[in-house]
Coordinates of C-alpha atoms in Angstrom, one line a residue:
Chain E
X29 CA 0.1 -0.2 0.1
X30 CA 1.5 3.5 -0.8
X31 CA 1.0 5.6 2.4
X32 CA 0.9 8.8 0.8
X33 CA -2.5 8.3 -0.7
X34 CA -5.5 8.5 2.0
X35 CA -7.1 5.2 2.3
X36 CA -8.9 3.9 -1.0
X37 CA -7.6 7.1 -2.9
X38 CA -10.5 9.5 -2.3
X39 CA -10.3 11.8 0.6
X40 CA -12.9 11.1 3.5
X41 CA -15.4 13.9 2.6
X42 CA -15.6 12.5 -1.1
X43 CA -16.5 9.2 0.1
X44 CA -19.1 10.1 2.4
X45 CA -20.8 12.3 -0.1
X46 CA -20.5 9.2 -2.2
X47 CA -21.9 6.9 0.6
X48 CA -24.9 9.5 1.0
X49 CA -25.6 9.2 -2.7
X50 CA -25.6 5.5 -2.8
X51 CA -28.0 5.3 0.2
X52 CA -30.3 7.7 -1.6
X53 CA -30.3 5.4 -4.6
X54 CA -30.9 2.4 -2.5
X55 CA -33.9 3.7 -1.3
X56 CA -35.2 4.6 -4.2
X57 CA -34.4 1.7 -6.8
X58 CA -33.4 2.6 -10.4
X59 CA -33.7 6.2 -9.7
X60 CA -30.6 7.9 -10.9
X61 CA -29.0 10.3 -8.0
X62 CA -26.6 13.0 -9.2
X63 CA -23.2 13.3 -7.1
X64 CA -20.0 15.0 -7.4
X65 CA -17.7 13.0 -9.6
X66 CA -14.0 13.5 -9.1
X67 CA -11.3 13.4 -11.4
X68 CA -9.7 9.9 -11.0
X69 CA -6.2 8.7 -12.5
X70 CA -7.9 7.1 -15.7
X71 CA -9.8 8.6 -18.6
X72 CA -13.7 8.7 -18.6
X73 CA -14.9 5.5 -20.0
X74 CA -12.6 3.4 -18.3
X75 CA -14.4 3.2 -15.2
X76 CA -14.2 5.9 -13.3
X77 CA -17.8 6.2 -12.2
X78 CA -17.2 2.1 -10.8
X79 CA -14.1 3.2 -8.9
X80 CA -15.3 5.8 -7.3
X81 CA -18.2 4.1 -5.8
X82 CA -15.8 0.9 -5.0
X83 CA -13.5 3.5 -3.2
X84 CA -16.3 4.4 -1.2
X85 CA -17.2 0.9 -0.4
X86 CA -14.0 -0.7 0.3
X87 CA -12.7 -1.2 3.9
X88 CA -9.7 -2.8 4.9
X89 CA -11.1 -6.5 5.4
X90 CA -13.1 -6.4 1.7
X91 CA -11.8 -8.8 -1.1
X92 CA -12.1 -7.0 -4.4
X93 CA -12.3 -8.7 -7.7
X94 CA -12.5 -6.7 -11.0
X95 CA -13.6 -8.2 -14.1
X96 CA -14.0 -7.0 -17.8
X97 CA -16.2 -8.4 -20.2
X98 CA -16.0 -11.2 -17.8
X99 CA -12.2 -11.4 -17.8
X100 CA -9.8 -11.2 -14.8
X101 CA -7.1 -10.6 -16.9
X102 CA -7.6 -7.8 -19.4
X103 CA -6.0 -4.6 -18.9
X104 CA -8.8 -2.4 -17.5
X105 CA -9.7 -5.6 -14.8
X106 CA -5.6 -5.8 -13.9
X107 CA -4.9 -1.8 -13.8
X108 CA -8.1 -1.2 -11.5
X109 CA -7.2 -4.3 -9.3
X110 CA -3.7 -2.8 -8.8
X111 CA -4.7 0.3 -8.5
X112 CA -6.7 -0.6 -5.3
X113 CA -4.3 -3.0 -3.9
X114 CA -1.7 -0.3 -4.0
X115 CA -3.8 2.6 -2.6
X116 CA -6.0 0.4 -0.3
X117 CA -4.1 -2.4 0.6
X118 CA -7.1 -4.6 0.3
X119 CA -7.0 -8.3 -0.8
X120 CA -7.8 -8.9 -4.2
X121 CA -8.9 -12.3 -5.6
X122 CA -10.0 -13.9 -9.1
X123 CA -12.3 -16.1 -7.5
X124 CA -16.4 -15.0 -7.5
X125 CA -17.1 -17.1 -4.6
X126 CA -14.3 -15.2 -2.4
X127 CA -14.9 -11.8 -3.2
X128 CA -16.8 -9.1 -1.1
X129 CA -16.9 -6.3 -3.7
X130 CA -16.6 -7.2 -7.5
X131 CA -16.3 -4.4 -9.9
X132 CA -17.6 -5.1 -13.1
X133 CA -17.8 -3.9 -16.7
X134 CA -20.2 -5.5 -19.3
X135 CA -21.0 -8.8 -17.2
X136 CA -22.2 -10.2 -14.4
X137 CA -20.4 -13.3 -13.0
X138 CA -21.7 -16.9 -14.1
X139 CA -21.3 -17.9 -10.1
X140 CA -24.4 -17.2 -8.3
X141 CA -23.8 -14.2 -6.1
X142 CA -24.6 -14.2 -2.5
X143 CA -26.3 -11.5 0.1
X144 CA -22.7 -10.7 1.8
X145 CA -21.5 -9.7 -1.9
X146 CA -21.8 -6.4 -3.6
X147 CA -21.5 -5.9 -7.5
X148 CA -20.6 -2.6 -8.9
X149 CA -20.7 -1.9 -12.3
X150 CA -19.3 0.8 -14.8
X151 CA -21.7 2.8 -16.7
X152 CA -21.1 4.8 -19.7
X153 CA -24.4 5.8 -20.4
X154 CA -26.7 5.7 -17.5
X155 CA -29.7 7.2 -19.0
X156 CA -31.6 4.6 -21.1
X157 CA -33.9 7.2 -23.1
X158 CA -30.9 9.4 -24.3
X159 CA -30.5 8.1 -27.8
X160 CA -34.2 8.8 -28.2
X161 CA -34.8 11.9 -26.2
X162 CA -31.4 14.1 -26.0
X163 CA -32.7 16.7 -23.7
X164 CA -31.9 16.0 -20.1
X165 CA -34.6 18.1 -18.6
X166 CA -36.9 16.3 -21.0
X167 CA -35.8 12.8 -19.8
X168 CA -35.8 13.8 -15.9
X169 CA -39.4 14.8 -16.4
X170 CA -40.4 11.3 -18.4
X171 CA -38.8 9.6 -15.0
X172 CA -40.8 11.9 -12.8
X173 CA -44.3 10.9 -14.3
X174 CA -43.3 7.4 -15.5
X175 CA -43.8 8.1 -18.9
X176 CA -41.7 5.2 -20.6
X177 CA -43.9 4.6 -24.2
X178 CA -40.9 5.9 -25.8
X179 CA -38.8 3.0 -24.8
X180 CA -40.9 0.9 -26.6
X181 CA -40.4 3.1 -30.0
X182 CA -37.0 1.6 -30.0
X183 CA -37.9 -1.9 -29.6
X184 CA -40.5 -1.4 -32.3
X185 CA -37.9 -0.3 -34.2
X186 CA -35.7 -3.3 -33.9
X187 CA -38.7 -5.8 -34.8
X188 CA -39.7 -3.7 -37.6
X189 CA -35.9 -3.8 -39.0
X190 CA -34.5 -6.9 -37.9
X191 CA -37.9 -9.1 -37.3
X192 CA -36.9 -9.3 -33.8
X193 CA -35.9 -7.0 -30.7
X194 CA -32.2 -6.8 -31.9
X195 CA -30.8 -4.9 -28.8
X196 CA -28.4 -7.0 -27.2
X197 CA -26.9 -5.5 -24.6
X198 CA -27.5 -2.7 -22.6
X199 CA -31.3 -4.1 -22.8
X200 CA -33.8 -1.4 -20.8
X201 CA -35.2 -2.9 -17.5
X202 CA -38.0 -1.7 -15.3
X203 CA -36.7 -1.7 -11.6
X204 CA -39.5 -2.6 -9.0
X205 CA -42.1 -1.8 -11.5
X206 CA -41.2 2.0 -11.5
X207 CA -37.9 3.4 -13.0
X208 CA -36.7 2.6 -16.3
X209 CA -33.1 2.1 -16.0
X210 CA -29.9 1.0 -18.0
X211 CA -28.6 -2.3 -16.7
X212 CA -24.8 -0.9 -18.1
X213 CA -23.8 -2.5 -21.3
X214 CA -24.1 -6.0 -20.3
X215 CA -25.6 -8.5 -22.5
X216 CA -29.1 -9.4 -22.2
X217 CA -28.0 -12.7 -21.4
X218 CA -27.2 -11.4 -18.1
X219 CA -30.7 -9.4 -17.3
X220 CA -32.5 -12.6 -15.7
X221 CA -29.5 -11.9 -13.3
X222 CA -30.7 -8.6 -12.0
X223 CA -34.1 -9.8 -11.2
X224 CA -34.4 -10.6 -7.4
X225 CA -30.7 -10.9 -7.1
X226 CA -29.6 -11.6 -3.5
X227 CA -26.4 -9.4 -4.0
X228 CA -26.8 -5.5 -3.7
X229 CA -26.1 -3.8 -7.5
X230 CA -24.6 -0.3 -7.5
X231 CA -24.1 1.5 -11.0
X232 CA -21.6 4.5 -11.5
X233 CA -21.2 6.8 -14.2
X234 CA -18.4 9.0 -13.8
X235 CA -18.9 11.2 -16.8
X236 CA -22.5 11.6 -16.3
X237 CA -22.0 12.2 -12.9
X238 CA -25.0 9.7 -11.7
X239 CA -25.2 6.7 -9.3
X240 CA -28.1 4.3 -9.3
X241 CA -28.8 1.1 -7.6
X242 CA -30.8 -2.1 -7.5
X243 CA -31.3 -3.4 -4.2
X244 CA -31.0 -7.1 -2.9
X245 CA -34.3 -9.0 -4.2
X246 CA -36.0 -6.3 -6.2
X247 CA -38.3 -7.0 -9.2
X248 CA -36.1 -6.3 -12.3
X249 CA -38.1 -6.7 -15.7
X250 CA -37.0 -6.5 -19.1
X251 CA -39.5 -4.6 -21.6
X252 CA -40.6 -6.4 -24.5
X253 CA -43.9 -6.7 -26.4
X254 CA -46.9 -9.2 -25.8
X255 CA -46.0 -10.6 -29.0
X256 CA -42.4 -10.4 -28.6
X257 CA -41.2 -11.6 -25.4
X258 CA -38.0 -11.1 -24.0
X259 CA -35.4 -13.7 -24.8
X260 CA -31.7 -14.2 -23.9
X261 CA -28.9 -15.3 -26.1
X262 CA -28.6 -18.8 -27.1
X263 CA -25.7 -20.9 -28.6
X264 CA -25.6 -24.1 -30.4
X265 CA -22.2 -24.7 -29.5
X266 CA -20.6 -25.4 -26.0
X267 CA -17.5 -24.0 -24.5
X268 CA -14.5 -25.2 -26.1
X269 CA -12.3 -25.3 -23.1
X270 CA -14.8 -26.3 -20.1
X271 CA -17.8 -27.5 -22.1
X272 CA -20.4 -25.3 -20.2
X273 CA -23.8 -25.0 -22.3
X274 CA -25.0 -22.7 -19.8
X275 CA -22.6 -19.8 -19.8
X276 CA -22.2 -16.8 -22.1
X277 CA -19.8 -17.5 -24.9
X278 CA -17.5 -15.1 -26.6
X279 CA -16.5 -16.1 -30.3
X280 CA -12.8 -15.8 -31.0
X281 CA -11.0 -16.2 -34.1
X282 CA -7.6 -18.2 -33.4
X283 CA -6.0 -18.0 -36.8
X284 CA -5.5 -16.6 -40.2
X285 CA -7.7 -18.9 -41.8
X286 CA -10.8 -17.8 -39.9
X287 CA -11.1 -20.6 -37.6
X288 CA -13.3 -19.9 -35.0
X289 CA -13.8 -21.3 -31.3
X290 CA -16.7 -20.7 -28.7
X291 CA -15.2 -19.9 -25.0
X292 CA -16.6 -18.7 -21.9
X293 CA -16.8 -15.0 -21.3
X294 CA -16.4 -15.5 -17.2
X295 CA -12.8 -16.7 -17.0
X296 CA -13.1 -17.7 -13.4
X297 CA -16.0 -19.8 -14.1
X298 CA -14.5 -21.5 -17.1
X299 CA -11.1 -21.9 -15.2
X300 CA -13.1 -23.4 -12.1
X301 CA -14.6 -26.1 -14.0
X302 CA -11.7 -26.9 -16.1
X303 CA -9.9 -27.6 -13.0
X304 CA -12.6 -30.0 -11.7
X305 CA -12.4 -31.7 -14.9
X306 CA -11.1 -35.2 -14.9
X307 CA -7.6 -35.0 -16.5
Chain J
X18 CA -75.0 22.1 -27.5
X19 CA -72.3 22.3 -24.8
X20 CA -69.0 23.8 -25.4
X21 CA -65.8 21.6 -25.5
X22 CA -63.1 24.4 -24.7
X23 CA -63.9 27.6 -23.0
X24 CA -61.3 30.6 -23.6
X25 CA -62.0 33.3 -21.2
X26 CA -59.8 37.0 -21.3
X27 CA -56.7 34.8 -22.2
X28 CA -53.7 37.3 -22.6
X29 CA -50.1 36.1 -23.0
X30 CA -47.1 38.8 -22.8
X31 CA -43.7 39.1 -23.7
X32 CA -42.4 41.3 -21.0
X33 CA -44.0 44.8 -22.2
X34 CA -44.8 43.3 -25.7
X35 CA -48.3 42.3 -26.4
X36 CA -48.4 38.6 -27.8
X37 CA -52.3 38.1 -27.7
X38 CA -54.8 40.2 -25.4
X39 CA -58.0 39.6 -24.2
X40 CA -59.4 36.5 -26.3
X41 CA -62.8 35.1 -25.4
X42 CA -64.2 32.0 -27.7
X43 CA -66.0 28.8 -27.2
X44 CA -65.3 25.7 -29.3
X45 CA -68.1 23.3 -29.5
X46 CA -67.8 19.5 -30.3
X47 CA -67.2 18.8 -33.9
X48 CA -66.4 22.3 -34.8
X49 CA -63.6 23.7 -36.6
X50 CA -62.4 27.2 -36.1
X51 CA -59.9 29.2 -37.9
X52 CA -57.6 31.9 -36.6
X53 CA -56.3 34.2 -39.4
X54 CA -54.4 37.0 -39.4
X55 CA -51.0 38.5 -40.6
X56 CA -47.8 37.4 -39.4
X57 CA -47.1 38.8 -35.9
X58 CA -50.7 39.0 -35.4
X59 CA -50.7 36.6 -32.2
X60 CA -52.1 33.5 -34.1
X61 CA -49.7 31.0 -33.0
X62 CA -49.2 32.9 -29.4
X63 CA -52.9 32.4 -29.2
X64 CA -52.8 28.6 -30.1
X65 CA -50.0 27.9 -28.0
X66 CA -51.4 29.6 -24.9
X67 CA -54.7 27.8 -25.5
X68 CA -53.0 24.5 -26.1
X69 CA -51.0 24.7 -22.9
X70 CA -47.7 25.0 -24.5
X71 CA -47.3 28.4 -23.1
X72 CA -48.0 30.0 -19.9
X73 CA -50.8 32.6 -20.0
X74 CA -50.2 35.8 -18.6
X75 CA -54.1 36.1 -17.7
X76 CA -57.4 34.8 -18.6
X77 CA -58.5 30.9 -18.3
X78 CA -59.0 27.9 -20.7
X79 CA -61.3 25.5 -19.7
X80 CA -62.0 22.1 -21.2
X81 CA -64.4 19.6 -20.8
X82 CA -63.2 16.1 -20.7
X83 CA -64.8 12.9 -22.4
X84 CA -66.4 12.3 -18.5
X85 CA -68.1 15.4 -19.0
X86 CA -66.2 17.2 -16.3
X87 CA -64.3 20.5 -16.8
X88 CA -61.0 21.2 -16.3
X89 CA -59.1 24.3 -15.6
X90 CA -56.0 23.9 -17.6
X91 CA -53.9 26.4 -15.9
X92 CA -54.7 24.7 -12.7
X93 CA -53.4 21.5 -14.2
X94 CA -50.4 19.6 -12.5
X95 CA -47.8 19.2 -15.4
X96 CA -48.6 15.1 -15.3
X97 CA -52.4 15.6 -15.8
X98 CA -51.4 18.4 -18.8
X99 CA -49.2 15.8 -20.4
X100 CA -51.9 13.0 -19.8
X101 CA -54.5 15.6 -21.7
X102 CA -52.2 15.9 -24.5
X103 CA -51.5 12.4 -24.8
X104 CA -54.9 11.4 -24.5
X105 CA -57.4 13.8 -25.8
X106 CA -55.7 16.6 -27.6
X107 CA -53.4 16.5 -30.6
X108 CA -51.0 19.3 -32.0
X109 CA -49.9 19.6 -35.7
X110 CA -46.9 21.7 -36.0
X111 CA -46.3 24.0 -39.1
X112 CA -42.9 22.3 -39.9
X113 CA -43.3 18.4 -40.0
X114 CA -39.7 18.1 -38.6
X115 CA -41.2 19.5 -35.6
X116 CA -43.7 17.1 -34.7
X117 CA -42.3 13.8 -36.1
X118 CA -39.5 11.9 -34.7
X119 CA -37.0 11.7 -37.6
X120 CA -34.5 9.1 -36.6
X121 CA -37.3 6.3 -36.2
X122 CA -39.3 5.0 -39.0
X123 CA -43.0 6.0 -39.9
X124 CA -44.7 3.1 -38.5
X125 CA -42.9 3.8 -35.0
X126 CA -44.0 7.6 -35.5
X127 CA -47.7 6.3 -36.1
X128 CA -47.5 4.1 -33.4
X129 CA -45.7 6.1 -30.7
X130 CA -48.7 7.8 -29.2
X131 CA -50.4 4.4 -28.7
X132 CA -47.3 3.0 -26.9
X133 CA -47.3 5.9 -24.4
X134 CA -51.2 4.5 -24.1
X135 CA -49.8 1.4 -22.9
X136 CA -50.5 -0.7 -25.8
X137 CA -47.9 -3.6 -26.0
X138 CA -48.8 -5.8 -29.0
X139 CA -46.7 -5.5 -31.9
X140 CA -48.6 -7.0 -34.3
X141 CA -51.7 -4.6 -33.4
X142 CA -49.6 -1.3 -33.5
X143 CA -48.6 -2.5 -36.7
X144 CA -51.9 -3.0 -38.6
X145 CA -53.2 0.0 -36.9
X146 CA -50.1 2.3 -38.5
X147 CA -50.7 0.7 -41.6
X148 CA -54.3 1.5 -41.5
X149 CA -53.4 5.2 -40.8
X150 CA -50.7 5.5 -43.6
X151 CA -53.5 4.3 -46.1
X152 CA -55.8 7.0 -44.6
X153 CA -53.4 9.8 -45.0
X154 CA -52.5 8.4 -48.4
X155 CA -49.1 7.1 -47.8
X156 CA -48.0 3.8 -49.5
X157 CA -48.5 1.4 -46.4
X158 CA -45.0 -0.4 -47.7
X159 CA -43.5 2.6 -46.7
X160 CA -43.9 1.9 -43.1
X161 CA -40.4 1.2 -42.2
X162 CA -39.1 3.9 -44.1
X163 CA -37.5 6.8 -42.3
X164 CA -39.5 10.1 -42.7
X165 CA -36.4 12.0 -43.8
X166 CA -37.0 10.4 -47.1
X167 CA -40.6 11.5 -47.7
X168 CA -41.8 14.9 -49.2
X169 CA -42.5 17.7 -47.4
X170 CA -46.2 17.0 -48.0
X171 CA -45.7 13.5 -46.9
X172 CA -44.2 14.3 -43.7
X173 CA -47.3 16.5 -42.8
X174 CA -49.6 14.1 -43.8
X175 CA -47.5 11.6 -41.7
X176 CA -47.8 14.0 -38.8
X177 CA -51.7 14.0 -39.0
X178 CA -51.7 10.3 -39.1
X179 CA -49.5 10.5 -35.7
X180 CA -51.8 12.8 -34.2
X181 CA -54.9 11.3 -35.0
X182 CA -53.9 7.9 -34.4
X183 CA -55.4 8.0 -30.3
X184 CA -58.5 9.5 -31.7
X185 CA -58.3 13.1 -29.9
X186 CA -61.1 14.9 -29.5
X187 CA -59.3 18.4 -29.9
X188 CA -56.8 18.8 -32.1
X189 CA -54.7 22.1 -32.7
X190 CA -52.8 23.0 -35.6
X191 CA -50.4 25.5 -36.5
X192 CA -50.5 26.5 -40.3
X193 CA -50.3 22.8 -41.4
X194 CA -50.6 23.6 -45.2
X195 CA -47.9 26.4 -45.1
X196 CA -44.6 26.2 -46.9
X197 CA -46.1 23.4 -49.2
X198 CA -46.8 23.9 -52.7
X199 CA -50.4 24.4 -53.9
X200 CA -51.5 21.2 -55.2
X201 CA -49.9 19.4 -52.1
X202 CA -51.9 22.0 -49.9
X203 CA -55.1 21.1 -51.8
X204 CA -54.6 17.4 -50.9
X205 CA -54.0 17.7 -47.3
X206 CA -57.2 20.5 -46.9
X207 CA -59.2 17.4 -48.7
X208 CA -57.8 15.1 -46.0
X209 CA -58.3 17.3 -43.2
X210 CA -61.9 17.8 -43.9
X211 CA -62.4 14.4 -44.5
X212 CA -60.8 13.4 -41.4
X213 CA -62.6 16.2 -39.3
X214 CA -65.8 14.7 -40.5
X215 CA -65.2 11.1 -40.2
X216 CA -63.9 11.2 -36.6
X217 CA -66.2 14.5 -35.4
X218 CA -62.9 16.3 -34.1
X219 CA -63.2 19.8 -32.8
X220 CA -60.1 21.7 -34.1
X221 CA -58.5 25.3 -33.9
X222 CA -56.5 25.9 -36.8
X223 CA -54.3 28.9 -37.4
X224 CA -53.4 30.1 -41.0
X225 CA -52.9 33.1 -42.6
X226 CA -54.6 31.7 -46.0
X227 CA -58.3 32.8 -46.3
X228 CA -58.8 30.3 -48.9
X229 CA -57.9 27.6 -46.0
X230 CA -60.9 29.0 -43.7
X231 CA -63.6 29.4 -46.5
X232 CA -62.8 25.4 -47.1
X233 CA -62.6 24.0 -43.7
X234 CA -63.9 26.2 -41.2
X235 CA -67.6 27.0 -39.8
X236 CA -66.0 29.8 -37.6
X237 CA -63.2 32.1 -38.3
X238 CA -61.9 34.6 -36.0
X239 CA -59.5 37.4 -37.4
X240 CA -56.6 38.6 -35.4
X241 CA -54.7 42.2 -35.5
X242 CA -52.1 43.4 -33.2
X243 CA -52.8 40.4 -30.7
X244 CA -56.7 41.2 -30.2
X245 CA -59.7 39.7 -31.8
X246 CA -61.0 42.3 -34.2
X247 CA -64.0 40.2 -35.7
X248 CA -65.2 36.8 -35.0
X249 CA -68.3 35.2 -36.7
X250 CA -69.2 32.4 -39.1
X251 CA -66.6 31.8 -42.0
X252 CA -69.0 33.0 -45.3
X253 CA -70.3 36.0 -43.3
X254 CA -66.7 37.3 -42.5
X255 CA -65.3 36.3 -45.8
X256 CA -68.7 37.7 -47.7
X257 CA -69.3 40.8 -45.5
X258 CA -66.5 42.0 -43.7
X259 CA -67.0 44.7 -40.8
X260 CA -63.8 45.8 -39.5
X261 CA -61.6 47.8 -41.3
X262 CA -58.8 45.3 -41.2
X263 CA -60.8 42.5 -42.4
X264 CA -61.7 44.2 -45.4
X265 CA -58.2 45.0 -45.8
X266 CA -57.7 41.1 -45.5
X267 CA -60.4 40.4 -48.0
X268 CA -59.8 42.4 -50.5
X269 CA -55.9 41.8 -50.9
X270 CA -56.7 38.0 -51.8
X271 CA -55.8 37.7 -55.4
X272 CA -58.7 36.3 -57.5
X273 CA -58.3 34.4 -60.7

């Protein structure tokens, strides 16, 4: 741990401000709480919102896991993990089941989460209506009046153009029957894991200066049409490394001839299944 | 017959400048009222104030709902005002690009108000959208095209379909045919006249074109400098104008 920094990098007042905003976010599930986002030592879009939330949550006994697209060994994940081990001295892990705080970008781990775990999401655009309605004052009014017909315009467009709802990530959800919420750019495969999750889910958008939360055991419903219900991705293949047929698969090109293989995007889940396999 | 809309002493000022001043009128169900006047006479200000898009400086607007209850529009909450605008009213803007959602298809534009009212059946939304495109004389095969690829007249017809799809009782129109060439204007006016009759709509329409008023409106209101100078049956006003300004307006229409 680098002694010249305050514990977990941010000063105590900033962490207090963040915690107050987080409490409000938990109290109003899905509502975007404004907060005073700080300059962080990495660029916007790399997880500044998630890092600030994590910094406000961490205590000396926490065990931190960071994933990026499900993997523990990508640049973003490695750097954020190293950052917190340097400025907070907390233990880090790649095991989902061992972590108390998991910061994530674009995935929810395959391993089921528990009540004593917190999942922190990095969010580029917290406003699900933004692409349809650029005015912030207007989107806030729409949220205040729960006037969400607009979101279905987007889903309608998908079906009209592609014959099915083609939105495959950042799939809009309705939290606790009230607030339309962006689940961050996770694949829609992960949307069902948000519903009645035992773990607390916190979302931080650093550039947009918004926090929101899905508290444990909250109803999260993915929007759809009556005659075009919500569906998650499915694969004909199984993971080439661990054989899982239940996890989210990445398609990887492995040589210049265009040979492809499908592997789990969650490296921890895949690695553990491989370790358990009889050799 | 009972009025649908009651406007009393309505004024809207922009600082010291008068937008419109002390306007009174009643609108009955199924009636089309035209507001005519030169530009800057306060027609659009009046329309926007009546339609609750601008706050009035003084005066009241009252509206009788489907269930017969009278609403004071100025006292409504934002939520109720939006509900009213969505469920019982419609607004057609002069420039269709202001009233349409240009980045989504024609079908989505027509279906948007239905989705806002909670319709969640894609097949049905699509059927209704197709039906409405046909009604406004747009080829239903263009349902998935973006309105940016439509001509000005088609865009205006699309906006009319999008507004009327929820079968509003009262429609506000701000010069819906201005900026279109004459033959296209005629088609749209024809269409409007047919739809207004079919649906039994009440409508307030702003125009600077007296021919439009003659074609569509039973009653006409003439405005000058923010005030109503003359009001009455359209034919009466056009054939026997009383106020000097109206006489000037009528006499300045080109005749062939």
